[in-house]
Amino acid sequence: EINIQELQELPQRYCFVKNKAEGGVIVIYTPDVPYPWQLPPQARGELAGGTTEEEFKETIKKTQIGLKYFRDRKKIAREYKRRLEKLTASREPKTFREAKR
């Protein structure tokens, strides 16, 4: 239970990784990944237009680059909520003990 508590108390973007070479576990930090419209224009290449989410969406529609992979965050949030409700809706038995015969 101590290990579970330790995992739950980790700050965001931190995780444990098993180090097979050294034989142990290490904690690593993953940097935040900015939204595409927050990147500097030089890093965006052909998608340089748009400094807000709406402008970026318009640029994607015009250029047709990555349109197949672009999903609206509101749709993702709705789908996540629906899936979570479906997963948590199943009732678990009050006890796992088998009935006496």
Backbone as JSON, one array per atom type, in Angstrom:
{
  "sequence": "EINIQELQELPQRYCFVKNKAEGGVIVIYTPDVPYPWQLPPQARGELAGGTTEEEFKETIKKTQIGLKYFRDRKKIAREYKRRLEKLTASREPKTFREAKR",
  "N": [[0.81, -1.19, 0.0], [2.05, 1.16, 0.54], [3.55, 1.73, -1.72], [1.52, 2.22, -3.61], [0.34, 4.49, -2.53], [2.49, 6.23, -2.77], [2.69, 6.41, -5.56], [0.25, 7.68, -6.12], [0.68, 10.16, -5.01], [2.51, 11.38, -6.59], [3.67, 14.23, -8.4], [2.12, 15.89, -11.27], [3.18, 14.83, -14.52], [5.35, 13.33, -13.68], [6.87, 10.11, -13.31], [7.5, 6.64, -12.48], [10.19, 4.61, -13.56], [11.4, 1.49, -14.5], [14.7, 0.52, -14.16], [16.53, -1.52, -15.84], [19.22, -1.98, -16.43], [20.71, -0.9, -14.3], [19.41, -2.03, -12.25], [16.98, -1.27, -10.61], [14.65, 1.32, -9.67], [13.73, 4.39, -11.11], [12.82, 7.86, -10.9], [11.28, 9.83, -13.3], [10.84, 12.88, -15.17], [8.52, 14.22, -17.4], [8.48, 16.63, -19.89], [6.13, 19.34, -20.35], [3.96, 19.37, -23.14], [3.39, 21.74, -25.51], [0.37, 23.24, -26.86], [-0.32, 23.13, -30.39], [-0.78, 25.71, -31.48], [0.56, 27.29, -29.73], [3.2, 27.11, -30.21], [6.25, 28.59, -31.5], [6.06, 30.51, -34.57], [8.05, 29.73, -36.45], [8.55, 27.08, -35.85], [6.24, 25.84, -36.58], [6.06, 25.6, -39.29], [4.37, 25.07, -42.3], [1.99, 25.53, -41.08], [1.97, 28.03, -39.92], [0.24, 30.15, -39.5], [-2.11, 31.57, -37.19], [-2.61, 32.19, -33.91], [-4.29, 31.61, -31.95], [-6.56, 29.09, -30.74], [-8.84, 28.88, -32.39], [-8.03, 30.23, -34.74], [-5.96, 28.55, -35.5], [-7.36, 26.18, -36.06], [-8.77, 27.02, -38.32], [-6.62, 27.43, -40.07], [-5.71, 24.81, -40.37], [-7.92, 23.67, -41.66], [-7.82, 25.06, -44.08], [-5.28, 24.35, -45.15], [-5.37, 21.59, -45.14], [-3.63, 19.88, -43.91], [-2.92, 17.31, -41.76], [-5.56, 17.1, -41.09], [-7.04, 14.78, -40.95], [-6.22, 13.69, -38.55], [-6.84, 15.53, -36.67], [-8.75, 16.28, -33.91], [-11.56, 17.59, -32.29], [-11.34, 19.02, -29.1], [-13.54, 19.21, -27.42], [-15.21, 17.18, -28.32], [-13.63, 15.0, -27.67], [-13.59, 15.23, -24.88], [-16.32, 14.78, -24.31], [-16.57, 12.14, -25.23], [-14.78, 10.86, -23.53], [-16.05, 11.25, -21.05], [-18.41, 9.79, -21.49], [-17.37, 7.19, -21.86], [-16.15, 6.78, -19.37], [-18.36, 6.84, -17.64], [-19.64, 4.54, -18.55], [-17.78, 2.57, -17.85], [-17.71, 2.81, -15.07], [-20.29, 2.29, -14.38], [-20.94, -0.37, -14.1], [-22.02, -2.62, -11.72], [-20.38, -3.77, -8.88], [-20.12, -6.75, -6.93], [-21.15, -6.77, -3.47], [-19.62, -8.31, -1.85], [-16.94, -10.57, -2.32], [-16.99, -13.08, -1.54], [-17.81, -16.48, -1.83], [-21.04, -17.95, -2.09], [-22.48, -19.8, 0.61], [-22.9, -23.32, 0.65]],
  "CA": [[0.0, 0.0, 0.0], [2.94, 2.32, 0.56], [3.89, 2.02, -3.12], [0.34, 2.81, -4.26], [0.22, 5.86, -2.02], [3.58, 7.0, -3.37], [2.29, 6.68, -6.95], [-0.85, 8.64, -6.14], [1.15, 11.46, -4.57], [3.46, 11.95, -7.55], [3.17, 15.4, -9.13], [1.85, 15.64, -12.68], [4.31, 14.72, -15.44], [6.39, 12.49, -13.09], [6.53, 8.69, -13.27], [8.57, 5.72, -12.14], [10.64, 3.78, -14.67], [12.3, 0.43, -14.06], [16.01, 0.62, -14.79], [17.04, -2.89, -15.87], [20.68, -1.98, -16.47], [21.24, -0.63, -12.96], [18.66, -2.83, -11.29], [16.25, -0.42, -9.68], [13.58, 2.16, -10.19], [14.07, 5.81, -11.07], [11.72, 8.78, -11.16], [11.59, 10.74, -14.41], [9.9, 13.97, -15.43], [8.29, 14.46, -18.82], [8.12, 18.05, -20.05], [4.82, 19.66, -20.92], [3.93, 19.54, -24.6], [2.47, 22.86, -25.77], [-0.59, 23.11, -27.95], [0.34, 23.54, -31.64], [-0.87, 27.15, -31.71], [1.44, 27.98, -28.78], [4.57, 27.0, -30.71], [6.67, 29.74, -32.31], [5.71, 30.32, -35.99], [9.11, 29.04, -37.19], [8.45, 25.65, -35.56], [5.0, 25.31, -37.13], [6.2, 25.38, -40.73], [3.26, 25.51, -43.14], [0.86, 25.89, -40.22], [2.44, 29.19, -39.16], [-0.85, 31.07, -39.18], [-2.99, 31.24, -36.08], [-2.03, 32.23, -32.57], [-5.33, 31.12, -31.04], [-7.07, 27.77, -31.14], [-9.77, 29.04, -33.51], [-7.24, 30.56, -35.94], [-5.22, 27.35, -35.86], [-8.32, 25.27, -36.69], [-9.02, 27.55, -39.66], [-5.42, 27.17, -40.87], [-5.71, 23.37, -40.68], [-8.96, 23.44, -42.67], [-7.36, 25.61, -45.36], [-4.12, 23.63, -45.69], [-5.7, 20.16, -45.19], [-2.53, 19.1, -43.32], [-3.26, 16.73, -40.47], [-7.01, 17.19, -40.85], [-7.51, 13.44, -40.62], [-5.85, 13.38, -37.17], [-7.26, 16.63, -35.8], [-10.03, 16.03, -33.26], [-11.98, 18.67, -31.42], [-11.19, 18.66, -27.69], [-14.86, 19.06, -26.81], [-15.67, 15.83, -28.66], [-12.82, 14.06, -26.88], [-14.07, 15.32, -23.5], [-17.62, 14.1, -24.24], [-16.34, 10.71, -25.39], [-14.13, 10.42, -22.29], [-17.08, 11.2, -20.02], [-19.3, 8.67, -21.81], [-16.66, 5.93, -21.59], [-15.95, 6.67, -17.92], [-19.65, 6.45, -17.06], [-19.9, 3.15, -18.92], [-16.89, 1.73, -17.07], [-18.03, 2.87, -13.64], [-21.7, 1.94, -14.19], [-21.1, -1.78, -13.75], [-22.06, -2.8, -10.27], [-19.57, -4.86, -8.35], [-20.79, -7.37, -5.79], [-20.75, -6.21, -2.18], [-18.58, -9.17, -1.32], [-16.43, -11.53, -3.29], [-17.1, -14.38, -0.89], [-18.75, -17.37, -2.49], [-22.2, -18.3, -1.27], [-22.38, -21.08, 1.31], [-23.72, -24.37, 0.04]],
  "C": [[0.85, 1.26, 0.0], [3.29, 2.72, -0.87], [2.73, 2.67, -3.86], [0.18, 4.25, -3.82], [1.29, 6.76, -2.64], [3.26, 7.35, -4.83], [1.21, 7.75, -7.03], [-0.39, 10.05, -5.77], [2.18, 12.08, -5.51], [2.87, 13.19, -8.21], [2.9, 15.04, -10.59], [3.15, 15.65, -13.46], [5.49, 13.93, -14.86], [5.92, 11.04, -13.13], [7.75, 7.88, -12.88], [8.91, 4.89, -13.37], [11.6, 2.74, -14.1], [13.59, 0.52, -14.86], [16.65, -0.77, -14.75], [18.56, -2.94, -15.81], [21.28, -1.81, -15.08], [20.53, -1.45, -11.9], [17.98, -1.97, -10.24], [15.16, 0.35, -10.38], [14.01, 3.61, -10.07], [12.81, 6.63, -11.35], [12.15, 9.69, -12.3], [10.5, 11.79, -14.53], [9.75, 14.12, -16.93], [7.85, 15.91, -18.99], [6.72, 18.22, -20.64], [4.95, 19.84, -22.42], [2.93, 20.65, -24.9], [1.47, 22.52, -26.87], [0.08, 23.61, -29.22], [0.3, 25.05, -31.87], [-0.01, 27.95, -30.75], [2.91, 27.89, -29.2], [4.95, 28.27, -31.47], [6.38, 29.48, -33.79], [6.77, 29.56, -36.79], [8.99, 27.52, -37.0], [7.21, 25.03, -36.2], [5.06, 25.08, -38.63], [5.03, 25.94, -41.51], [2.04, 25.93, -42.33], [1.17, 27.12, -39.38], [1.32, 30.14, -38.78], [-1.64, 30.62, -37.98], [-2.29, 31.21, -34.74], [-3.06, 31.85, -31.53], [-5.83, 29.78, -31.57], [-7.98, 27.87, -32.37], [-9.02, 29.33, -34.81], [-6.48, 29.33, -36.43], [-6.13, 26.34, -36.56], [-8.61, 25.71, -38.12], [-7.84, 27.26, -40.59], [-5.37, 25.7, -41.28], [-6.74, 23.07, -41.77], [-8.51, 23.92, -44.04], [-6.26, 24.76, -45.98], [-4.37, 22.13, -45.85], [-4.56, 19.29, -44.66], [-2.97, 18.6, -41.95], [-4.73, 16.75, -40.14], [-7.58, 15.85, -40.41], [-7.27, 13.1, -39.13], [-6.32, 14.43, -36.18], [-8.64, 16.33, -35.24], [-10.33, 17.16, -32.29], [-11.91, 18.21, -29.96], [-12.53, 18.48, -27.0], [-15.43, 17.68, -27.09], [-14.92, 14.79, -27.84], [-13.3, 14.05, -25.44], [-15.41, 14.61, -23.34], [-17.44, 12.59, -24.32], [-15.7, 10.12, -24.12], [-15.18, 10.25, -21.19], [-18.01, 10.01, -20.23], [-18.63, 7.34, -21.48], [-16.46, 5.71, -20.09], [-17.24, 6.24, -17.23], [-19.96, 4.99, -17.35], [-19.04, 2.2, -18.07], [-17.28, 1.68, -15.6], [-19.47, 2.48, -13.36], [-21.88, 0.49, -13.77], [-21.03, -1.94, -12.24], [-21.21, -3.99, -9.88], [-20.33, -5.48, -7.18], [-20.28, -6.75, -4.48], [-19.62, -7.02, -1.55], [-18.15, -10.15, -2.4], [-16.47, -12.95, -2.72], [-18.14, -15.22, -1.64], [-19.88, -17.74, -1.53], [-21.99, -19.67, -0.63], [-23.32, -22.07, 0.67], [-24.25, -25.3, 1.08]]
}
